[in-house]
Short mmCIF file of C-alpha atoms in Angstrom, two decimals:
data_model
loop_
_atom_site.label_atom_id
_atom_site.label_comp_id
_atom_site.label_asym_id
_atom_site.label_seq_id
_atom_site.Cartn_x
_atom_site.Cartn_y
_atom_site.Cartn_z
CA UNK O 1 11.48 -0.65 -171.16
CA UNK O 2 8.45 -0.38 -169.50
CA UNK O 3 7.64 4.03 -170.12
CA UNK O 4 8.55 2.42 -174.33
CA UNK O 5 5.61 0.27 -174.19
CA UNK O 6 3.37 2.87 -171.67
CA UNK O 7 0.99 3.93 -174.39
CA UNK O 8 1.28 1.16 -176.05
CA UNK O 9 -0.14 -0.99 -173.50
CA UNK O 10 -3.04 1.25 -172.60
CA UNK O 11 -4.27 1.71 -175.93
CA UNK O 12 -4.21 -1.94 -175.80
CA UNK O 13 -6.06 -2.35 -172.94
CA UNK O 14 -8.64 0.29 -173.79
CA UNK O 15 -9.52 -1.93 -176.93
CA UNK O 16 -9.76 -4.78 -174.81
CA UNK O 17 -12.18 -3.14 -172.53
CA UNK O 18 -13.89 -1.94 -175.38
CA UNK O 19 -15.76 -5.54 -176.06
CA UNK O 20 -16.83 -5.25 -172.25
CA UNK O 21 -18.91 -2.34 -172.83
CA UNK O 22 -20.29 -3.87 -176.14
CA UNK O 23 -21.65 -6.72 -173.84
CA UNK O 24 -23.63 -3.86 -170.91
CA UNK O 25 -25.59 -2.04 -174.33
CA UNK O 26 -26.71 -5.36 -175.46
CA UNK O 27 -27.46 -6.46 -171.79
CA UNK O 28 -29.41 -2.51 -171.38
CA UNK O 29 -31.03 -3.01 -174.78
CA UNK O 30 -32.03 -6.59 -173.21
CA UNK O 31 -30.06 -8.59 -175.00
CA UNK O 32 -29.08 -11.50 -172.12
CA UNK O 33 -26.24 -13.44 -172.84
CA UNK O 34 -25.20 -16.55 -171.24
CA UNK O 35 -22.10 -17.05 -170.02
CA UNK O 36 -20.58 -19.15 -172.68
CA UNK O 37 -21.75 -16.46 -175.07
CA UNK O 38 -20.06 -13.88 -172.61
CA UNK O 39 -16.40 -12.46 -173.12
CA UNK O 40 -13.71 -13.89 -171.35
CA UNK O 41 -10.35 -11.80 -171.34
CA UNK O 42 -7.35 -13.09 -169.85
CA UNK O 43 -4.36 -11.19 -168.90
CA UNK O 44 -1.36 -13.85 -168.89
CA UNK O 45 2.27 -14.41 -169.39
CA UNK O 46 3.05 -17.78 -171.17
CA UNK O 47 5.32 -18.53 -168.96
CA UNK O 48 3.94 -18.28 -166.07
CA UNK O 49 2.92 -21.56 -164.06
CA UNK O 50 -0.24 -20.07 -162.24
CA UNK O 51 -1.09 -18.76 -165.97
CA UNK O 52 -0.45 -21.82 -167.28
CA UNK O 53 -2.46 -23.85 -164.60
CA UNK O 54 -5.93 -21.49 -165.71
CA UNK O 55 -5.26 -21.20 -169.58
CA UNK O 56 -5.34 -25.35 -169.51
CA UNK O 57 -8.34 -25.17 -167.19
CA UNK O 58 -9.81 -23.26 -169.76
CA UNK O 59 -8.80 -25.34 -172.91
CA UNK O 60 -10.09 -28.54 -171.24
CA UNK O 61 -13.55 -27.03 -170.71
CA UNK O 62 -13.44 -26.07 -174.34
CA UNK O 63 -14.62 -22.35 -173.27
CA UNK O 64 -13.54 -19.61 -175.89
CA UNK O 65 -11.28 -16.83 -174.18
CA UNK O 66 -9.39 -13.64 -175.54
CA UNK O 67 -5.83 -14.25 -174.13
CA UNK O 68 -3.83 -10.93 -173.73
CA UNK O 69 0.41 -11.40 -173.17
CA UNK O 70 1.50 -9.56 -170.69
CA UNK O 71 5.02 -9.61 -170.83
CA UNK O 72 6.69 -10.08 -167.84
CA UNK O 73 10.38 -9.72 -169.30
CA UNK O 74 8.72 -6.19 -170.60
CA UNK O 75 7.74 -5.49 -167.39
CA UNK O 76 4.24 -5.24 -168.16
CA UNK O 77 2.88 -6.64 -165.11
CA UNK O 78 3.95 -3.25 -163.26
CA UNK O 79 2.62 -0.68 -165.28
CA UNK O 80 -0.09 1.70 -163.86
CA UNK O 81 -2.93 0.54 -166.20
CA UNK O 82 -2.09 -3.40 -164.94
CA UNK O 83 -1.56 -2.68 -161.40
CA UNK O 84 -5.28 -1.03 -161.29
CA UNK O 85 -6.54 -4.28 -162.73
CA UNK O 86 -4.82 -6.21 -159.77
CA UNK O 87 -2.84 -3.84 -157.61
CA UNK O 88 -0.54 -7.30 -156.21
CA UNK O 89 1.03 -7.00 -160.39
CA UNK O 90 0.35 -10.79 -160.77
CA UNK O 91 -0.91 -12.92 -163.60
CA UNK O 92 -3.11 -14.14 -164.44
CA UNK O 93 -6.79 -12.23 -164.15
CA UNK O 94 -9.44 -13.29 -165.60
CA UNK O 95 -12.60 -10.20 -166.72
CA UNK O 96 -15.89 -11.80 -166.99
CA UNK O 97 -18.65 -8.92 -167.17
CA UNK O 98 -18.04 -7.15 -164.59
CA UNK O 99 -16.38 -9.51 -162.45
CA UNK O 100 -12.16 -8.93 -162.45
CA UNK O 101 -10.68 -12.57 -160.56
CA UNK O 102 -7.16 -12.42 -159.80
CA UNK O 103 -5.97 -15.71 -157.98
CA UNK O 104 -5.61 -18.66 -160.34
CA UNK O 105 -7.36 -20.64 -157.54
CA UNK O 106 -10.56 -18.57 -157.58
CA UNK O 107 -10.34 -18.03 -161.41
CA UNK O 108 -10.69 -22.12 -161.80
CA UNK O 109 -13.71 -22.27 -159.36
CA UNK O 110 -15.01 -18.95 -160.92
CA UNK O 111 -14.93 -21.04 -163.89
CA UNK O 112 -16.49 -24.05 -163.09
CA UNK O 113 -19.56 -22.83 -160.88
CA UNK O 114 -20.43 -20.29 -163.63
CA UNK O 115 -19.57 -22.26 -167.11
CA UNK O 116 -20.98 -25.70 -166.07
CA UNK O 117 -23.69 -25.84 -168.89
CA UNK O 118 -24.80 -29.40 -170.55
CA UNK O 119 -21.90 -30.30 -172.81
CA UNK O 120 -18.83 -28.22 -170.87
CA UNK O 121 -16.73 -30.74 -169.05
CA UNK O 122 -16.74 -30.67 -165.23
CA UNK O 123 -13.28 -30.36 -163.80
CA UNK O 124 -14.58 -30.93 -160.27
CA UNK O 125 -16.78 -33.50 -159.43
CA UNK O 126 -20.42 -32.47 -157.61
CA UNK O 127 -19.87 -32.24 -153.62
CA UNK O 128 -22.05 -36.01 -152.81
CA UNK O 129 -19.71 -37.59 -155.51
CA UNK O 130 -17.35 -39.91 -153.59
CA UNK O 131 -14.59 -38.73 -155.73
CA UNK O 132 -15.06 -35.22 -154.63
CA UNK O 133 -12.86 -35.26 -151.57
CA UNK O 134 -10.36 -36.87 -153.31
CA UNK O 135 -10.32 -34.40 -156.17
CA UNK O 136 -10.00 -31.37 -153.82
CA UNK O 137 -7.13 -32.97 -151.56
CA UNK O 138 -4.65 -33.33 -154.34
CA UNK O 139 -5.40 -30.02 -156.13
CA UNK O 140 -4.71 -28.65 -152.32
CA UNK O 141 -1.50 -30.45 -152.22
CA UNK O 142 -0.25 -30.13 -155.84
CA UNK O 143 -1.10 -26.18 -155.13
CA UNK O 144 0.78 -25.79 -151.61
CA UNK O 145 4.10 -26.57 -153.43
CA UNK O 146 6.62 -23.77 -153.77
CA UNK O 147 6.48 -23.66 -156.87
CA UNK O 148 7.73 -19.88 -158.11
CA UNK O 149 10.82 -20.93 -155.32
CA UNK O 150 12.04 -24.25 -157.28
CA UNK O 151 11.86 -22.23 -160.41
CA UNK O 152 13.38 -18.68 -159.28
CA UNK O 153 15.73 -21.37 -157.23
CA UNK O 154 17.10 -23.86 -160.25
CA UNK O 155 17.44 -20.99 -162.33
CA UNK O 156 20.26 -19.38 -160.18
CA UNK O 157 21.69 -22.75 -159.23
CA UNK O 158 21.50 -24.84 -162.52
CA UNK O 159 24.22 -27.27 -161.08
CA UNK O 160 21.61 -29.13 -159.17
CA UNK O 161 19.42 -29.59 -162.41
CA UNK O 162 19.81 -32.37 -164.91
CA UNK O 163 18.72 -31.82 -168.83
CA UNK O 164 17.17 -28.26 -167.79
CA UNK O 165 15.79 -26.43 -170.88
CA UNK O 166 16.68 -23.56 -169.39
CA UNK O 167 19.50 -21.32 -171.31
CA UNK O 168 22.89 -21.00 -169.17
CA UNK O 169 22.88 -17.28 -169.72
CA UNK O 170 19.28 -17.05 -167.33
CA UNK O 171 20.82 -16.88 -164.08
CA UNK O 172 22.97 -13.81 -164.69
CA UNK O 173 19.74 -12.48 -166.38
CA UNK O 174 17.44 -12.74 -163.68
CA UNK O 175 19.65 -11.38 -160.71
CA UNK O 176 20.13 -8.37 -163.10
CA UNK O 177 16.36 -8.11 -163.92
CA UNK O 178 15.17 -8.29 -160.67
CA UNK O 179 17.75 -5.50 -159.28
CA UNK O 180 16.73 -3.30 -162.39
CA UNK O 181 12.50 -3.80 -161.47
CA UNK O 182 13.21 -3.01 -157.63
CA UNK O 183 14.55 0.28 -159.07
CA UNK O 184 11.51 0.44 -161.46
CA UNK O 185 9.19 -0.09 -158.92
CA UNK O 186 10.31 2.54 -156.83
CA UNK O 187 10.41 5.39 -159.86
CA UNK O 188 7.02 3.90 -160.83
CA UNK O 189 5.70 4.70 -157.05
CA UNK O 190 7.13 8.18 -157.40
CA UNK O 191 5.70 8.66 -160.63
CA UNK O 192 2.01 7.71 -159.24
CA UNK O 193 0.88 8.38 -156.29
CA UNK O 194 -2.39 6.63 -155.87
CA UNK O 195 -0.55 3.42 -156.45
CA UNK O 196 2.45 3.84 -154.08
CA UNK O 197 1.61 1.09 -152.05
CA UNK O 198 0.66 -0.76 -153.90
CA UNK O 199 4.55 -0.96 -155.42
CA UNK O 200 6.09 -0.36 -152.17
CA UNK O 201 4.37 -3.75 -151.17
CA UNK O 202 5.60 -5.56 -154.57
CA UNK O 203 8.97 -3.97 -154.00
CA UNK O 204 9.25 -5.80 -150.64
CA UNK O 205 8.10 -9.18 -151.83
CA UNK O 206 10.62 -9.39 -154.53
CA UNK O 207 13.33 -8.23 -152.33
CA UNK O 208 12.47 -11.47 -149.89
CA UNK O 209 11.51 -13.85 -152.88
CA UNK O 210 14.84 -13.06 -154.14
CA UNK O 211 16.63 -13.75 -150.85
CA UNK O 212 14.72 -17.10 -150.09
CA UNK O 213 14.84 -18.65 -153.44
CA UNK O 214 19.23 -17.89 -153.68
CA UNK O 215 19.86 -19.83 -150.53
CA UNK O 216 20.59 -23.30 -151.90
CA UNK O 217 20.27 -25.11 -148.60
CA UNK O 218 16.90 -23.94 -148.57
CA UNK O 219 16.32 -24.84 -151.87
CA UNK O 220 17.45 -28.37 -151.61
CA UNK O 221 15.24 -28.72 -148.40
CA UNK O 222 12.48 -27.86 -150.68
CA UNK O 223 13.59 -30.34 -153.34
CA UNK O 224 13.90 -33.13 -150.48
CA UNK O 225 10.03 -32.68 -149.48
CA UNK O 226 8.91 -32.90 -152.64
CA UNK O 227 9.85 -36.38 -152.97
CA UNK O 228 6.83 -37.07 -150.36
CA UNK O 229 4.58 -35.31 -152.68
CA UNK O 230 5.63 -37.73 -155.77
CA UNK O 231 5.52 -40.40 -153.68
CA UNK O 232 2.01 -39.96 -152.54
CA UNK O 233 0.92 -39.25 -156.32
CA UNK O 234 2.97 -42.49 -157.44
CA UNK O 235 0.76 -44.48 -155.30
CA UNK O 236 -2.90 -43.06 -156.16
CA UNK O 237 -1.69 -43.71 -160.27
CA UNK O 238 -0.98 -47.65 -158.53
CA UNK O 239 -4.27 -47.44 -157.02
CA UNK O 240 -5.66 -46.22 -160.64
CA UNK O 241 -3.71 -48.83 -162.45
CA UNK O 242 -5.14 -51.65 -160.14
CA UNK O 243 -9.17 -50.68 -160.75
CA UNK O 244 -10.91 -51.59 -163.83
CA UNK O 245 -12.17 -48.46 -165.40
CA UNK O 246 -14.91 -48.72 -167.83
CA UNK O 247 -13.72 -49.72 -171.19
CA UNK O 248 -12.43 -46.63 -173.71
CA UNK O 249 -12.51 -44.50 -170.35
CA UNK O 250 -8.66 -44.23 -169.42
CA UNK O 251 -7.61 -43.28 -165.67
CA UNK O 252 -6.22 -40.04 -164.71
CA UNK O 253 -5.13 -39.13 -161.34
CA UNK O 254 -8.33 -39.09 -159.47
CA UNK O 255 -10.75 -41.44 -161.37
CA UNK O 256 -11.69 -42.13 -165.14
CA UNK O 257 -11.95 -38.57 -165.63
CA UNK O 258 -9.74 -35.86 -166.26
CA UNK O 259 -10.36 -32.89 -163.15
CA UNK O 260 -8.62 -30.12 -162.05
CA UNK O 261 -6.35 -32.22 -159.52
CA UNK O 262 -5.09 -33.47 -163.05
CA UNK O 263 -4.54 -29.81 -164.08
CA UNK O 264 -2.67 -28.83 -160.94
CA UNK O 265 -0.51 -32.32 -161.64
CA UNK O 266 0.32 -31.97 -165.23
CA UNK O 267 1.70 -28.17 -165.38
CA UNK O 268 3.59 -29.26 -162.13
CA UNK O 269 5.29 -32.33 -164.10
CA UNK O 270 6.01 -30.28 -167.42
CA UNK O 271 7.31 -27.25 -165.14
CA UNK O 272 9.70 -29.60 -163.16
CA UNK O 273 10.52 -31.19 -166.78
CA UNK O 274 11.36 -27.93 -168.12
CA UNK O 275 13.61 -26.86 -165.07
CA UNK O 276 15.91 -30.26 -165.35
CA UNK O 277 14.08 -32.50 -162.84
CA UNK O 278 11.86 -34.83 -164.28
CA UNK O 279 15.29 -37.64 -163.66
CA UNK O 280 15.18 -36.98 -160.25
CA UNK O 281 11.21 -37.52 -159.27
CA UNK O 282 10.52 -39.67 -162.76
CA UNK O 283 13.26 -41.08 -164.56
CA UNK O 284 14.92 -43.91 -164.63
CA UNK O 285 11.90 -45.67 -163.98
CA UNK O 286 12.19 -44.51 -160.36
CA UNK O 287 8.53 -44.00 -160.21
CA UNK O 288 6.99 -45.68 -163.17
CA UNK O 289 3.24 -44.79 -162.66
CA UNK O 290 4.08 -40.76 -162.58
CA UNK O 291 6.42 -41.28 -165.86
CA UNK O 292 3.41 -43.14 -167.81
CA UNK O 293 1.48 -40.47 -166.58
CA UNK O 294 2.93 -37.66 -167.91
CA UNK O 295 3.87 -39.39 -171.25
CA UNK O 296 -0.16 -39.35 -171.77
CA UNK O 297 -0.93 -36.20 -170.40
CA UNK O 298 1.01 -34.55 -173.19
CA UNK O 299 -0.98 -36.02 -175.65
CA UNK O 300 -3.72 -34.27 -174.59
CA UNK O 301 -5.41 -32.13 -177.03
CA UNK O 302 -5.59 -29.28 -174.71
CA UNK O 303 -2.45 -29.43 -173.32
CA UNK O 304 -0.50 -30.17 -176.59
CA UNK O 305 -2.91 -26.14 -177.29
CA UNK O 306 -1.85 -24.44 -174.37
CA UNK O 307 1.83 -26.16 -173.22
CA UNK O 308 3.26 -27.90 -176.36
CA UNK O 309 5.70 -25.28 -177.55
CA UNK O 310 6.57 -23.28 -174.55
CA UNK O 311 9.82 -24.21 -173.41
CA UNK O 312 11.14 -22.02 -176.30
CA UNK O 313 11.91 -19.26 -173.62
CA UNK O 314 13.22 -16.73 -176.63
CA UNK O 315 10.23 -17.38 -179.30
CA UNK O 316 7.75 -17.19 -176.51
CA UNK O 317 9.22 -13.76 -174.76
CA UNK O 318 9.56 -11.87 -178.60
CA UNK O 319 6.91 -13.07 -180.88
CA UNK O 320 4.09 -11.67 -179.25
CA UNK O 321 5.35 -8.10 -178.37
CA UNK O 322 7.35 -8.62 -181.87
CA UNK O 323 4.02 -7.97 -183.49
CA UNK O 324 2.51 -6.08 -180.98
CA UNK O 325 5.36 -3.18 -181.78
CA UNK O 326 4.83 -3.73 -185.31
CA UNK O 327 1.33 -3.24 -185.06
CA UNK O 328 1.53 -0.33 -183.23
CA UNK O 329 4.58 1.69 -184.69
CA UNK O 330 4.84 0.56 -188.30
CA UNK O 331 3.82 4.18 -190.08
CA UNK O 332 2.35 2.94 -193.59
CA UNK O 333 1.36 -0.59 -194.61
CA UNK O 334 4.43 -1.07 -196.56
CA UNK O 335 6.33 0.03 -193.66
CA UNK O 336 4.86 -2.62 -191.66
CA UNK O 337 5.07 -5.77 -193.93
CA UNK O 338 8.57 -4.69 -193.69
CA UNK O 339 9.01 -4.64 -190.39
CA UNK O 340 6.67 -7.58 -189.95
CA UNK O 341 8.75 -9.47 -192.49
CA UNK O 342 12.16 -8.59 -190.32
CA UNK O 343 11.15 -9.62 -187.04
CA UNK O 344 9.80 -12.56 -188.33
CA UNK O 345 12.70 -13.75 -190.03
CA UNK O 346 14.68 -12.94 -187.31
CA UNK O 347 12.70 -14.31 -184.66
CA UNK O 348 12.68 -17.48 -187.28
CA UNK O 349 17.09 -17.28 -186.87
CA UNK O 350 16.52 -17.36 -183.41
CA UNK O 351 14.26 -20.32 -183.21
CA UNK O 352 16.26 -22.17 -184.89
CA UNK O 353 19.52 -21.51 -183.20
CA UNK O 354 17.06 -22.69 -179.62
CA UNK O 355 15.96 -25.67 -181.24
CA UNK O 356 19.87 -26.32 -181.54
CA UNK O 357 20.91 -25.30 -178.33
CA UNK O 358 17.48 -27.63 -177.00
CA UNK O 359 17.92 -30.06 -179.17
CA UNK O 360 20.08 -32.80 -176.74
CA UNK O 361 17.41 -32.70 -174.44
CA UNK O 362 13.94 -33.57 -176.41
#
């Protein structure tokens, strides 16, 4: 799948690139842009959680970004021309001039110390703020969780899920995926050289992400210490719910402001929503604070943008290379609105058998 899409991709990414050397003539012909005026690209999968953790980042603080898919059921996190842009083959990475950021941590603070101009919300408070400290220990604790294990891990054991959104059909697809891209990986090292390690070290981290995240006494264990985590959140929302914050200003996790502990928190809650667990650490009223918490976070403008309709797994993995392939292969425009017209339709039959299939638990 991946050698169907080669050229595909790197034209794609040449085009891309293209905008970045726009930006050095203007900057040679001294043209000086700031850096809200500067390109941001970012190279994503949407669903992804780290991707999803930066791309709400970046909707909160209202910056404008070129999002490019790469599709991860495509495999086209390993080919060469993404593996040169971050030679682990992880999303997301963020290009900004000349700077290339590949861990969603740095990406966020990449973000903030460089696009902190009057009018762009602050996601972390300034270092004498007395709400700093408390800000950066529960992004650090929200971002220590396991979080690729519970989802690699409830996928192949659905039974100890509740309401997952998560098709029945996924665990048989991902144990045959991931055997298929070790053997990808290891014709892709033959095929270049310069980036043989590079997939010889990817090769080997699947292999033991694979093994960890099918033992399901493991798995559980990291369930059980999780509930320490919730429970520590539950009680800073109390704490919230007990001050007075100024009036209009709701409270978020942290203060009467929305930062990036609140990022970390709310694509944690709609991940463990979306993999059938939201009963376990939130319903029932078992910890009321976190459930009125999340009920309000999804009203959020930016995170209704950037997580409101991705749990469709099927219209989210086809729609975007759908029309990419169009795009690229259609051979006259009449051949394209065609094809165009086809895969939308189809991809239209397909959303609505989902929305069926989803429909008991919305």
């Amino acid at each position: 799948m991946a050698s169907e899409n080669g050229s595909q991709t790197q034209d794609e990414k040449a085009s891309l690139l293209q905008g970045s050397s726009e930006e050095d003539a203007q900057q040679q012909a001294g043209i000086v842009l700031s850096n809200k005026e500067s390109k941001l690209t970012l190279y994503h999968w949407t669903q992804s959680f780290n991707s999803q953790k930066v791309r709400l980042a970046i909707a909160e603080k209202g910056l404008r970004c070129e999002e490019y898919d790469v599709s991860l059921p495509l495999s086209e996190h390993n080919e060469p021309w993404f593996m040169r842009l971050n030679p682990a083959g992880e999303v997301p990475v963020l290009v900004h001039n000349d700077n290339i950021i590949c861990d969603p941590t740095q990406i966020m603070d990449y973000l903030e110390e460089n696009f902190n101009d009057e009018g762009t919300p602050r996601l972390v408070p300034e270092e004498d703020s007395r709400y700093y400290l408390r800000v950066q220990h529960y992004r650090e604790l929200l971002d220590s969780l396991p979080m690729d294990a519970y989802t690699h891990g409830c996928i192949l054991h659905p039974e100890i899920t509740a309401d997952s959104h998560i098709p029945t059909y996924a665990a048989a697809s991902i144990r045959t995926q991931i055997g298929n891209t070790q053997t990808e990986l290891a014709k892709l090292a033959e095929q270049n050289p310069e980036l043989k390690d590079a997939y010889i070290a990817k090769q080997r981290r699947l292999k033991s992400k694979l093994f960890d995240h099918d033992n399901l006494k493991y798995l559980k264990k990291l369930l059980d210490e999780l509930e320490s985590v919730m429970d520590q959140v539950e009680t800073e929302l109390q704490r919230r719910a007990e001050e007075t914050p100024e009036e209009g200003k709701p409270s978020w996790l942290c203060g009467d402001f929305f930062s990036i502990a609140d990022v970390s928190l709310a694509v944690t809650l709609h991940r463990l929503k979306f993999l059938g667990l939201s009963r376990r650490y939130w319903g029932n009223g078992s910890r009321a604070n976190v459930e009125t918490y999340y009920e309000r976070v999804v009203e959020r403008p930016a995170f209704r943008r950037v997580l409101g309709h991705v749990n469709n797994i099927l219209i989210s993995a086809v729609l975007p290379v759908a029309f990419r392939v169009a795009k690229k292969n259609a051979p006259v425009i009449v051949g394209t609105t065609l094809l165009v017209g086809f895969l939308g339709g189809a991809t239209y039959l397909a959303f609505l058998y989902m929305k069926k299939r989803l429909s008991p638990f919305s």
